[in-house]
Amino acid sequence: MSFALTKNEPKFYVNLAIMILIMVGFRFITPPAGMTADGLAVVGVFFGVLYGWLFIDMIWPSFMGLVVLGMTLPQPMDAVLGGAFGNNTYLLLLFFCMVASIINAAGIAEYVARRIICVPVVVGRPWVLVFMLCIAMCALATMLTMTAAVLVAFPLIKEVCRQYGYKPGDSFPMILLLAMLYVADIAYMMLPFKSLPAIVFGIYGQMSGGQEINLAAYVGVTGLLLLISIFFVIFICKYVLKADVTPILENRECMHFDEQLSPYQKTILWSFLGLIVLLLLPNILPGSWALSKFLKAMGNNGILLAYIGIYLMLNFKEGIGLKEIMHKSVAWPALFLVAAVLRITGAFEATGVTKFIADTCEPMLAGFSGNLLVFIVVCTTTLCTQLTNNNACAATFAPIAYTLAVANGNVDPQALLSCVILSCTLGIATPAAATTSAILYGDTEWVHQRTVIKYASFFWIFNILLLSFVGYPLMTVAF
């Protein structure tokens, strides 16, 4: 009788050996002038973890990276791990994921989406319907994780298409599914408490010596870019792709939706909206106000933890307990990636790696146009996120973008990193880019892969131009 102790295949051990070789091997290389041996060893840890993220897994390579980093830095292991899992950004993401679990379990996101698209004004107006679908998609993406939002939205979109007489394989549903994914990608990034923005903002805090990005300004500009993107979706569907909307024009019946929110669901919905307002108010109110001082003293993590604590204290009959909260929507892979990457980028600053890169790049960037640098960074991150996980892409390019911005001198690091967030999320050209893209391309009944890739290029190019020539200037003004 034979049995196997592990599910791992030989390919896994090859990748494991390569990852360990990268992590450990850099410390035996003579560092270049201007870089310390500890700095080069930290660079090796970063590249080793990055290799593990790309070819093995998101979770345990992060653990191994932290262990090797603890053996590299002249600090106790407990201090290294405490800096990783006690980091403000890590806690922010953890607590917001717990809030998302409460929202997801309450079932209000799907209700809001259905209510939005069932308004009478959409009858006989196809482009108003598309606009309302975009708004519904935005509601789902802001309340839920991206994967959960897509899993709720795609069946809803297909149901709408069926009611108007569209069949699997028709071009309009295919265009609509892709367009909704594009809109959701931007809407998901609008709240800075989600995983990818949290990674980038955390890296900025680590590399800037603790400075913070104005979250209200970021939300405001991203919201404006989202609105522009929605109108672009309507424009491209109507005038470029010329989608067939005849069935919608000829239909004169409004979709029926008779469901009502329970008192519990209403409580969760309004409390969630109030929570978002409280999180953003310290960036809006004058600092001298008592409310502003109170909220700043609480901090985002304190506000989120208080919300979760009050929810558990009230013990709603329809609610969920802590065990379910920690299970439903907590993005553990993203959390462990955040813990590893923020501690490693903090080590970049402490060991002089950031200064070395800046000093090396400064002569090359002398006289280099800031606008051209922004365009190159946006293009590069957009291209790379088509080939790898968006969180890993953001973790890789955020410290590089920050360093290049500082070295150039003509680029605002906060604005550039905000553009990195909105370009790293746009993984819609290939199934490998994100789980949501895999869901789209895996739906072979409604989606033709070659056609979707062709359509995706329109959104891809538009997003690059939008961020480079509209988003970045707006971000510089806002910050």
Short mmCIF file of C-alpha atoms in Angstrom, two decimals:
data_model
loop_
_atom_site.label_atom_id
_atom_site.label_comp_id
_atom_site.label_asym_id
_atom_site.label_seq_id
_atom_site.Cartn_x
_atom_site.Cartn_y
_atom_site.Cartn_z
CA MET A 1 0.00 0.00 0.00
CA SER A 2 1.56 3.26 -1.13
CA PHE A 3 0.70 6.73 -0.05
CA ALA A 4 2.00 10.25 -0.65
CA LEU A 5 2.82 12.70 2.11
CA THR A 6 2.44 15.74 -0.15
CA LYS A 7 0.46 16.95 -3.16
CA ASN A 8 3.47 18.81 -4.54
CA GLU A 9 4.83 17.86 -7.95
CA PRO A 10 8.52 17.93 -8.99
CA LYS A 11 8.00 21.31 -10.67
CA PHE A 12 7.14 22.76 -7.26
CA TYR A 13 10.50 21.75 -5.80
CA VAL A 14 12.35 23.22 -8.76
CA ASN A 15 10.62 26.56 -8.21
CA LEU A 16 11.23 26.27 -4.46
CA ALA A 17 14.95 25.74 -5.02
CA ILE A 18 15.11 28.74 -7.35
CA MET A 19 13.27 30.92 -4.82
CA ILE A 20 15.61 29.93 -1.97
CA LEU A 21 18.67 30.40 -4.20
CA ILE A 22 17.55 33.93 -5.05
CA MET A 23 16.79 34.78 -1.42
CA VAL A 24 20.07 33.52 -0.05
CA GLY A 25 22.39 33.89 -3.04
CA PHE A 26 22.45 37.69 -3.14
CA ARG A 27 24.31 37.88 0.17
CA PHE A 28 27.33 36.16 -1.45
CA ILE A 29 27.55 38.75 -4.25
CA THR A 30 29.89 41.71 -3.85
CA PRO A 31 27.63 44.77 -3.54
CA PRO A 32 28.11 47.58 -6.06
CA ALA A 33 29.58 50.88 -4.95
CA GLY A 34 27.10 52.80 -2.87
CA MET A 35 25.14 49.76 -1.64
CA THR A 36 25.74 47.88 1.59
CA ALA A 37 25.91 44.09 1.88
CA ASP A 38 22.74 44.14 4.01
CA GLY A 39 21.00 46.19 1.35
CA LEU A 40 21.91 43.72 -1.40
CA ALA A 41 20.74 40.83 0.81
CA VAL A 42 17.37 42.56 1.27
CA VAL A 43 17.10 42.99 -2.52
CA GLY A 44 17.66 39.24 -2.84
CA VAL A 45 14.87 38.53 -0.35
CA PHE A 46 12.53 40.76 -2.33
CA PHE A 47 13.26 39.10 -5.67
CA GLY A 48 13.02 35.66 -4.10
CA VAL A 49 9.61 36.42 -2.61
CA LEU A 50 8.50 37.94 -5.92
CA TYR A 51 9.51 34.76 -7.74
CA GLY A 52 7.52 32.74 -5.21
CA TRP A 53 4.44 34.94 -5.71
CA LEU A 54 4.61 34.56 -9.47
CA PHE A 55 5.33 30.85 -9.79
CA ILE A 56 4.32 29.14 -6.54
CA ASP A 57 1.84 30.77 -4.16
CA MET A 58 0.98 34.07 -2.46
CA ILE A 59 0.92 32.96 1.17
CA TRP A 60 3.83 30.83 2.29
CA PRO A 61 6.54 32.56 0.17
CA SER A 62 5.57 35.69 2.12
CA PHE A 63 6.16 33.80 5.37
CA MET A 64 9.50 32.48 4.17
CA GLY A 65 10.52 35.94 2.98
CA LEU A 66 9.84 37.38 6.43
CA VAL A 67 11.86 34.61 8.11
CA VAL A 68 14.85 35.12 5.79
CA LEU A 69 14.53 38.91 6.23
CA GLY A 70 14.64 38.42 10.00
CA MET A 71 17.87 36.45 9.60
CA THR A 72 19.29 39.21 7.35
CA LEU A 73 18.56 42.41 9.27
CA PRO A 74 20.44 43.32 12.48
CA GLN A 75 17.15 43.15 14.41
CA PRO A 76 15.54 40.43 16.51
CA MET A 77 13.13 38.20 14.60
CA ASP A 78 10.28 39.34 16.86
CA ALA A 79 10.89 42.96 15.85
CA VAL A 80 10.81 42.06 12.15
CA LEU A 81 7.59 40.06 12.50
CA GLY A 82 6.05 42.72 14.74
CA GLY A 83 6.78 45.35 12.09
CA ALA A 84 5.11 43.15 9.48
CA PHE A 85 1.93 42.03 11.25
CA GLY A 86 1.62 45.10 13.48
CA ASN A 87 1.90 47.49 10.56
CA ASN A 88 -0.93 50.05 10.32
CA THR A 89 -1.64 49.16 6.69
CA TYR A 90 -1.84 45.44 7.46
CA LEU A 91 -4.31 46.09 10.28
CA LEU A 92 -6.32 48.49 8.10
CA LEU A 93 -6.72 45.85 5.40
CA LEU A 94 -7.56 43.13 7.94
CA PHE A 95 -10.26 45.21 9.64
CA PHE A 96 -11.79 46.39 6.36
CA CYS A 97 -11.93 42.80 5.12
CA MET A 98 -13.84 41.95 8.28
CA VAL A 99 -16.30 44.76 7.53
CA ALA A 100 -16.64 43.42 3.97
CA SER A 101 -17.55 40.02 5.44
CA ILE A 102 -20.42 41.64 7.35
CA ILE A 103 -21.65 43.43 4.22
CA ASN A 104 -21.33 40.31 2.07
CA ALA A 105 -23.20 38.10 4.54
CA ALA A 106 -26.04 40.63 4.85
CA GLY A 107 -26.81 40.29 1.12
CA ILE A 108 -27.39 44.00 0.60
CA ALA A 109 -24.94 44.45 -2.28
CA GLU A 110 -27.01 42.34 -4.67
CA TYR A 111 -30.20 44.10 -3.53
CA VAL A 112 -28.69 47.52 -4.23
CA ALA A 113 -27.49 46.41 -7.67
CA ARG A 114 -30.89 45.00 -8.65
CA ARG A 115 -32.71 48.06 -7.36
CA ILE A 116 -30.50 50.36 -9.43
CA ILE A 117 -31.16 48.63 -12.76
CA CYS A 118 -34.90 48.20 -12.23
CA VAL A 119 -35.77 51.90 -12.30
CA PRO A 120 -38.46 52.80 -14.91
CA VAL A 121 -36.22 55.36 -16.64
CA VAL A 122 -34.28 52.55 -18.39
CA VAL A 123 -37.30 51.37 -20.39
CA GLY A 124 -36.55 51.78 -24.09
CA ARG A 125 -33.29 53.60 -23.33
CA PRO A 126 -30.37 51.22 -23.87
CA TRP A 127 -27.61 53.64 -22.94
CA VAL A 128 -29.39 54.67 -19.76
CA LEU A 129 -29.57 50.95 -18.95
CA VAL A 130 -25.82 50.59 -19.58
CA PHE A 131 -25.18 53.61 -17.34
CA MET A 132 -27.30 52.11 -14.55
CA LEU A 133 -25.53 48.77 -14.92
CA CYS A 134 -22.23 50.61 -14.48
CA ILE A 135 -23.55 52.29 -11.32
CA ALA A 136 -24.73 48.91 -10.02
CA MET A 137 -21.31 47.45 -10.76
CA CYS A 138 -19.68 50.32 -8.86
CA ALA A 139 -21.91 49.63 -5.85
CA LEU A 140 -20.93 45.97 -5.82
CA ALA A 141 -17.21 46.67 -6.27
CA THR A 142 -17.08 49.18 -3.42
CA MET A 143 -19.01 46.98 -0.99
CA LEU A 144 -17.46 43.59 -1.77
CA THR A 145 -14.19 42.07 -2.88
CA MET A 146 -13.63 42.14 -6.65
CA THR A 147 -14.17 38.40 -7.00
CA ALA A 148 -17.40 38.52 -4.98
CA ALA A 149 -18.60 41.56 -6.97
CA VAL A 150 -18.04 39.77 -10.28
CA LEU A 151 -19.67 36.56 -9.06
CA VAL A 152 -22.77 38.57 -8.11
CA ALA A 153 -22.77 40.91 -11.12
CA PHE A 154 -22.18 38.54 -14.03
CA PRO A 155 -25.28 36.38 -13.41
CA LEU A 156 -27.25 39.61 -12.94
CA ILE A 157 -26.01 41.01 -16.27
CA LYS A 158 -26.80 37.75 -18.05
CA GLU A 159 -30.29 37.78 -16.54
CA VAL A 160 -30.85 41.31 -17.85
CA CYS A 161 -29.64 40.29 -21.31
CA ARG A 162 -31.93 37.25 -21.35
CA GLN A 163 -34.93 39.39 -20.43
CA TYR A 164 -34.25 41.52 -23.49
CA GLY A 165 -33.88 38.49 -25.75
CA TYR A 166 -30.10 38.25 -26.06
CA LYS A 167 -28.53 34.79 -26.31
CA PRO A 168 -25.12 33.40 -25.28
CA GLY A 169 -22.54 34.34 -27.89
CA ASP A 170 -24.25 37.61 -28.93
CA SER A 171 -21.84 40.52 -29.11
CA PHE A 172 -23.74 42.93 -26.83
CA PRO A 173 -23.62 40.71 -23.69
CA MET A 174 -19.94 40.01 -24.38
CA ILE A 175 -19.13 43.72 -24.65
CA LEU A 176 -21.23 44.43 -21.57
CA LEU A 177 -19.48 41.84 -19.40
CA LEU A 178 -16.05 43.20 -20.35
CA ALA A 179 -17.14 46.81 -19.88
CA MET A 180 -18.55 46.02 -16.43
CA LEU A 181 -15.27 44.36 -15.44
CA TYR A 182 -13.37 47.49 -16.53
CA VAL A 183 -15.67 49.77 -14.53
CA ALA A 184 -15.50 47.47 -11.51
CA ASP A 185 -11.69 47.52 -11.57
CA ILE A 186 -11.65 51.30 -11.17
CA ALA A 187 -14.55 51.41 -8.70
CA TYR A 188 -12.84 48.80 -6.50
CA MET A 189 -9.76 51.02 -6.29
CA MET A 190 -11.80 54.07 -5.29
CA LEU A 191 -11.88 53.10 -1.62
CA PRO A 192 -8.29 53.24 -0.32
CA PHE A 193 -9.03 50.53 2.25
CA LYS A 194 -9.02 47.68 -0.30
CA SER A 195 -5.99 45.41 -0.73
CA LEU A 196 -4.18 46.93 -3.71
CA PRO A 197 -4.49 50.62 -2.64
CA ALA A 198 -3.52 49.58 0.88
CA ILE A 199 -0.34 47.95 -0.46
CA VAL A 200 0.68 51.02 -2.47
CA PHE A 201 -0.21 53.56 0.23
CA GLY A 202 1.61 51.43 2.79
CA ILE A 203 4.73 51.36 0.60
CA TYR A 204 4.51 55.14 0.25
CA GLY A 205 4.35 55.51 4.03
CA GLN A 206 7.34 53.20 4.49
CA MET A 207 9.50 54.94 1.89
CA SER A 208 8.49 58.53 2.68
CA GLY A 209 9.26 58.33 6.35
CA GLY A 210 5.68 57.96 7.57
CA GLN A 211 3.92 60.53 5.38
CA GLU A 212 0.28 59.86 4.49
CA ILE A 213 -1.67 60.40 1.29
CA ASN A 214 -4.84 62.50 1.60
CA LEU A 215 -7.46 59.77 1.29
CA ALA A 216 -10.38 62.12 0.63
CA ALA A 217 -8.50 63.74 -2.26
CA TYR A 218 -7.66 60.33 -3.68
CA VAL A 219 -11.29 59.18 -3.46
CA GLY A 220 -12.51 62.41 -5.07
CA VAL A 221 -10.16 62.23 -8.06
CA THR A 222 -10.69 58.48 -8.53
CA GLY A 223 -14.45 59.05 -8.45
CA LEU A 224 -14.12 61.63 -11.23
CA LEU A 225 -11.95 59.27 -13.30
CA LEU A 226 -14.54 56.55 -12.71
CA LEU A 227 -17.31 58.81 -14.06
CA ILE A 228 -15.21 59.60 -17.14
CA SER A 229 -14.63 55.88 -17.64
CA ILE A 230 -18.36 55.13 -17.46
CA PHE A 231 -19.08 57.69 -20.18
CA PHE A 232 -16.24 56.19 -22.23
CA VAL A 233 -17.89 52.77 -21.89
CA ILE A 234 -21.13 54.19 -23.29
CA PHE A 235 -19.27 56.02 -26.08
CA ILE A 236 -17.27 53.02 -27.22
CA CYS A 237 -20.26 50.68 -27.07
CA LYS A 238 -22.42 53.09 -29.06
CA TYR A 239 -20.06 54.63 -31.61
CA VAL A 240 -17.01 52.34 -31.93
CA LEU A 241 -18.21 48.80 -31.30
CA LYS A 242 -21.75 49.76 -32.40
CA ALA A 243 -23.45 47.21 -30.19
CA ASP A 244 -26.86 46.01 -31.32
CA VAL A 245 -29.36 47.45 -28.82
CA THR A 246 -32.50 46.99 -30.94
CA PRO A 247 -34.11 44.52 -28.46
CA ILE A 248 -33.81 47.13 -25.69
CA LEU A 249 -35.19 49.91 -27.88
CA GLU A 250 -38.22 47.82 -28.77
CA ASN A 251 -38.94 46.62 -25.24
CA ARG A 252 -41.45 48.67 -23.22
CA GLU A 253 -41.58 46.64 -20.02
CA CYS A 254 -39.62 47.50 -16.91
CA MET A 255 -37.91 44.68 -15.06
CA HIS A 256 -39.76 43.81 -11.87
CA PHE A 257 -38.09 43.80 -8.49
CA ASP A 258 -40.29 43.50 -5.43
CA GLU A 259 -37.77 42.52 -2.75
CA GLN A 260 -37.40 44.71 0.34
CA LEU A 261 -34.54 45.14 2.76
CA SER A 262 -35.07 43.78 6.25
CA PRO A 263 -34.50 46.11 9.25
CA TYR A 264 -31.18 44.34 9.80
CA GLN A 265 -30.07 44.89 6.20
CA LYS A 266 -31.06 48.56 6.37
CA THR A 267 -29.05 48.94 9.55
CA ILE A 268 -25.96 47.39 7.95
CA LEU A 269 -26.32 49.45 4.75
CA TRP A 270 -26.63 52.82 6.50
CA SER A 271 -23.99 52.00 9.08
CA PHE A 272 -21.57 51.05 6.29
CA LEU A 273 -22.17 54.37 4.52
CA GLY A 274 -21.66 56.16 7.82
CA LEU A 275 -18.44 54.25 8.40
CA ILE A 276 -17.00 55.38 5.05
CA VAL A 277 -17.89 58.99 5.87
CA LEU A 278 -16.16 58.75 9.25
CA LEU A 279 -13.03 57.28 7.67
CA LEU A 280 -12.79 60.16 5.16
CA LEU A 281 -13.87 63.07 7.39
CA PRO A 282 -10.44 63.67 9.03
CA ASN A 283 -9.09 64.52 5.56
CA ILE A 284 -11.91 67.00 4.92
CA LEU A 285 -12.73 68.77 8.20
CA PRO A 286 -10.53 71.56 9.60
CA GLY A 287 -7.97 70.11 11.98
CA SER A 288 -9.05 72.45 14.80
CA TRP A 289 -12.57 70.98 15.04
CA ALA A 290 -13.29 68.71 18.00
CA LEU A 291 -14.75 65.98 15.76
CA SER A 292 -11.66 66.08 13.55
CA LYS A 293 -9.36 65.78 16.57
CA PHE A 294 -11.42 62.88 17.93
CA LEU A 295 -11.41 60.96 14.63
CA LYS A 296 -7.68 61.52 14.12
CA ALA A 297 -7.05 60.26 17.65
CA MET A 298 -9.11 57.16 16.84
CA GLY A 299 -7.37 56.65 13.50
CA ASN A 300 -8.78 54.55 10.68
CA ASN A 301 -7.95 51.31 12.47
CA GLY A 302 -9.64 52.44 15.67
CA ILE A 303 -12.79 53.46 13.79
CA LEU A 304 -12.94 50.14 11.93
CA LEU A 305 -12.29 48.11 15.07
CA ALA A 306 -14.98 50.05 16.96
CA TYR A 307 -17.47 49.33 14.13
CA ILE A 308 -16.70 45.60 14.27
CA GLY A 309 -16.80 45.57 18.07
CA ILE A 310 -20.20 47.30 18.19
CA TYR A 311 -21.54 44.89 15.55
CA LEU A 312 -20.44 41.88 17.61
CA MET A 313 -21.72 43.47 20.82
CA LEU A 314 -25.24 43.98 19.37
CA ASN A 315 -25.33 40.29 18.35
CA PHE A 316 -27.96 40.68 15.60
CA LYS A 317 -30.31 37.73 15.06
CA GLU A 318 -29.56 37.80 11.32
CA GLY A 319 -25.90 38.63 11.84
CA ILE A 320 -22.78 36.49 11.81
CA GLY A 321 -20.20 35.72 14.48
CA LEU A 322 -16.48 36.38 14.54
CA LYS A 323 -15.63 32.95 13.10
CA GLU A 324 -17.77 33.59 10.00
CA ILE A 325 -16.49 37.15 9.72
CA MET A 326 -12.90 35.90 9.56
CA HIS A 327 -13.84 33.27 6.99
CA LYS A 328 -16.17 34.93 4.48
CA SER A 329 -14.33 37.87 2.85
CA VAL A 330 -10.95 38.17 4.57
CA ALA A 331 -8.41 38.11 1.74
CA TRP A 332 -5.68 36.18 3.54
CA PRO A 333 -3.33 35.89 0.53
CA ALA A 334 -3.42 39.67 0.05
CA LEU A 335 -2.94 40.22 3.77
CA PHE A 336 0.18 38.07 3.95
CA LEU A 337 1.52 39.72 0.79
CA VAL A 338 0.98 43.11 2.43
CA ALA A 339 2.79 42.03 5.59
CA ALA A 340 5.81 40.82 3.63
CA VAL A 341 6.10 43.60 1.08
CA LEU A 342 5.72 46.46 3.58
CA ARG A 343 8.38 45.00 5.86
CA ILE A 344 10.73 44.43 2.94
CA THR A 345 10.25 47.92 1.48
CA GLY A 346 10.80 49.32 4.97
CA ALA A 347 14.09 47.43 4.97
CA PHE A 348 14.90 49.03 1.59
CA GLU A 349 14.82 52.42 3.29
CA ALA A 350 16.69 51.30 6.40
CA THR A 351 19.55 49.61 4.50
CA GLY A 352 19.99 52.39 1.93
CA VAL A 353 18.61 50.52 -1.10
CA THR A 354 16.19 53.33 -1.91
CA LYS A 355 18.95 55.93 -1.75
CA PHE A 356 21.19 53.79 -3.95
CA ILE A 357 18.50 53.43 -6.63
CA ALA A 358 17.72 57.16 -6.48
CA ASP A 359 21.39 58.12 -6.77
CA THR A 360 21.84 55.70 -9.69
CA CYS A 361 18.74 56.90 -11.55
CA GLU A 362 19.20 60.62 -10.95
CA PRO A 363 21.85 61.19 -13.68
CA MET A 364 19.78 59.18 -16.18
CA LEU A 365 16.64 61.15 -15.35
CA ALA A 366 18.26 64.57 -15.38
CA GLY A 367 16.26 66.75 -17.74
CA PHE A 368 13.85 63.87 -18.33
CA SER A 369 10.27 65.05 -18.84
CA GLY A 370 8.08 64.30 -15.85
CA ASN A 371 5.07 63.64 -18.08
CA LEU A 372 7.05 61.14 -20.13
CA LEU A 373 8.16 59.33 -16.96
CA VAL A 374 4.54 59.09 -15.81
CA PHE A 375 3.50 57.71 -19.21
CA ILE A 376 6.30 55.10 -19.15
CA VAL A 377 5.43 53.97 -15.61
CA VAL A 378 1.71 53.69 -16.41
CA CYS A 379 2.41 51.77 -19.64
CA THR A 380 4.84 49.40 -17.92
CA THR A 381 2.59 48.61 -14.96
CA THR A 382 -0.44 48.16 -17.23
CA LEU A 383 1.50 45.73 -19.42
CA CYS A 384 2.94 43.75 -16.51
CA THR A 385 -0.39 43.39 -14.71
CA GLN A 386 -1.70 41.50 -17.76
CA LEU A 387 0.83 38.77 -17.02
CA THR A 388 0.79 38.46 -13.25
CA ASN A 389 -1.28 38.99 -10.12
CA ASN A 390 -2.24 42.66 -9.69
CA ASN A 391 -1.24 42.80 -6.01
CA ALA A 392 2.19 41.36 -6.80
CA CYS A 393 2.53 43.83 -9.67
CA ALA A 394 1.70 46.75 -7.37
CA ALA A 395 4.12 45.48 -4.72
CA THR A 396 6.87 45.33 -7.34
CA PHE A 397 6.36 48.65 -9.10
CA ALA A 398 5.26 50.94 -6.26
CA PRO A 399 8.75 51.24 -4.67
CA ILE A 400 10.33 51.59 -8.12
CA ALA A 401 7.85 54.32 -9.12
CA TYR A 402 8.40 56.19 -5.85
CA THR A 403 12.17 56.08 -6.25
CA LEU A 404 12.02 57.23 -9.89
CA ALA A 405 9.71 60.11 -8.95
CA VAL A 406 12.06 61.30 -6.21
CA ALA A 407 15.10 60.94 -8.48
CA ASN A 408 13.43 62.86 -11.32
CA GLY A 409 12.39 65.76 -9.12
CA ASN A 410 9.59 66.84 -11.47
CA VAL A 411 7.12 64.10 -10.58
CA ASP A 412 4.82 64.07 -7.55
CA PRO A 413 5.33 60.65 -5.86
CA GLN A 414 1.82 60.63 -4.36
CA ALA A 415 0.18 61.32 -7.72
CA LEU A 416 2.37 58.78 -9.53
CA LEU A 417 1.62 56.03 -7.00
CA SER A 418 -2.09 56.78 -7.31
CA CYS A 419 -1.72 56.20 -11.07
CA VAL A 420 0.13 52.96 -10.34
CA ILE A 421 -2.88 51.78 -8.32
CA LEU A 422 -5.28 52.46 -11.19
CA SER A 423 -3.02 50.86 -13.79
CA CYS A 424 -2.11 47.74 -11.81
CA THR A 425 -5.77 46.87 -11.41
CA LEU A 426 -6.56 46.78 -15.14
CA GLY A 427 -5.72 43.13 -15.75
CA ILE A 428 -8.41 42.42 -18.34
CA ALA A 429 -6.43 41.47 -21.44
CA THR A 430 -5.49 37.92 -20.36
CA PRO A 431 -6.98 35.26 -18.04
CA ALA A 432 -3.72 35.18 -16.04
CA ALA A 433 -4.03 38.78 -14.91
CA ALA A 434 -6.57 38.30 -12.11
CA THR A 435 -9.18 35.91 -10.73
CA THR A 436 -11.93 38.11 -12.18
CA SER A 437 -10.38 37.94 -15.65
CA ALA A 438 -10.18 34.16 -15.34
CA ILE A 439 -13.91 34.13 -14.49
CA LEU A 440 -14.68 36.20 -17.59
CA TYR A 441 -12.56 34.17 -20.01
CA GLY A 442 -13.68 30.90 -18.44
CA ASP A 443 -17.31 31.61 -19.36
CA THR A 444 -17.10 29.95 -22.77
CA GLU A 445 -20.90 29.97 -23.15
CA TRP A 446 -21.25 33.74 -23.25
CA VAL A 447 -17.71 34.82 -24.10
CA HIS A 448 -15.50 34.29 -27.15
CA GLN A 449 -11.92 34.69 -25.94
CA ARG A 450 -10.42 36.14 -29.12
CA THR A 451 -13.21 38.68 -29.46
CA VAL A 452 -12.93 39.78 -25.82
CA ILE A 453 -9.16 40.25 -26.09
CA LYS A 454 -9.75 42.48 -29.12
CA TYR A 455 -12.38 44.51 -27.25
CA ALA A 456 -10.18 44.70 -24.14
CA SER A 457 -7.51 46.61 -26.06
CA PHE A 458 -9.84 49.62 -26.33
CA PHE A 459 -10.23 49.86 -22.55
CA TRP A 460 -6.55 49.13 -22.03
CA ILE A 461 -5.36 51.99 -24.28
CA PHE A 462 -7.98 54.40 -22.96
CA ASN A 463 -6.98 53.77 -19.35
CA ILE A 464 -3.31 54.48 -20.13
CA LEU A 465 -4.21 57.79 -21.77
CA LEU A 466 -6.71 58.67 -19.02
CA LEU A 467 -4.20 58.13 -16.21
CA SER A 468 -1.22 59.73 -17.97
CA PHE A 469 -2.88 62.90 -19.25
CA VAL A 470 -5.92 63.40 -17.00
CA GLY A 471 -5.48 61.36 -13.82
CA TYR A 472 -1.92 62.40 -12.98
CA PRO A 473 -2.51 66.18 -13.43
CA LEU A 474 -5.69 65.96 -11.34
CA MET A 475 -3.86 64.03 -8.62
CA THR A 476 -1.08 66.64 -8.45
CA VAL A 477 -3.68 69.38 -7.95
CA ALA A 478 -5.60 67.38 -5.35
CA PHE A 479 -2.54 66.48 -3.30
#
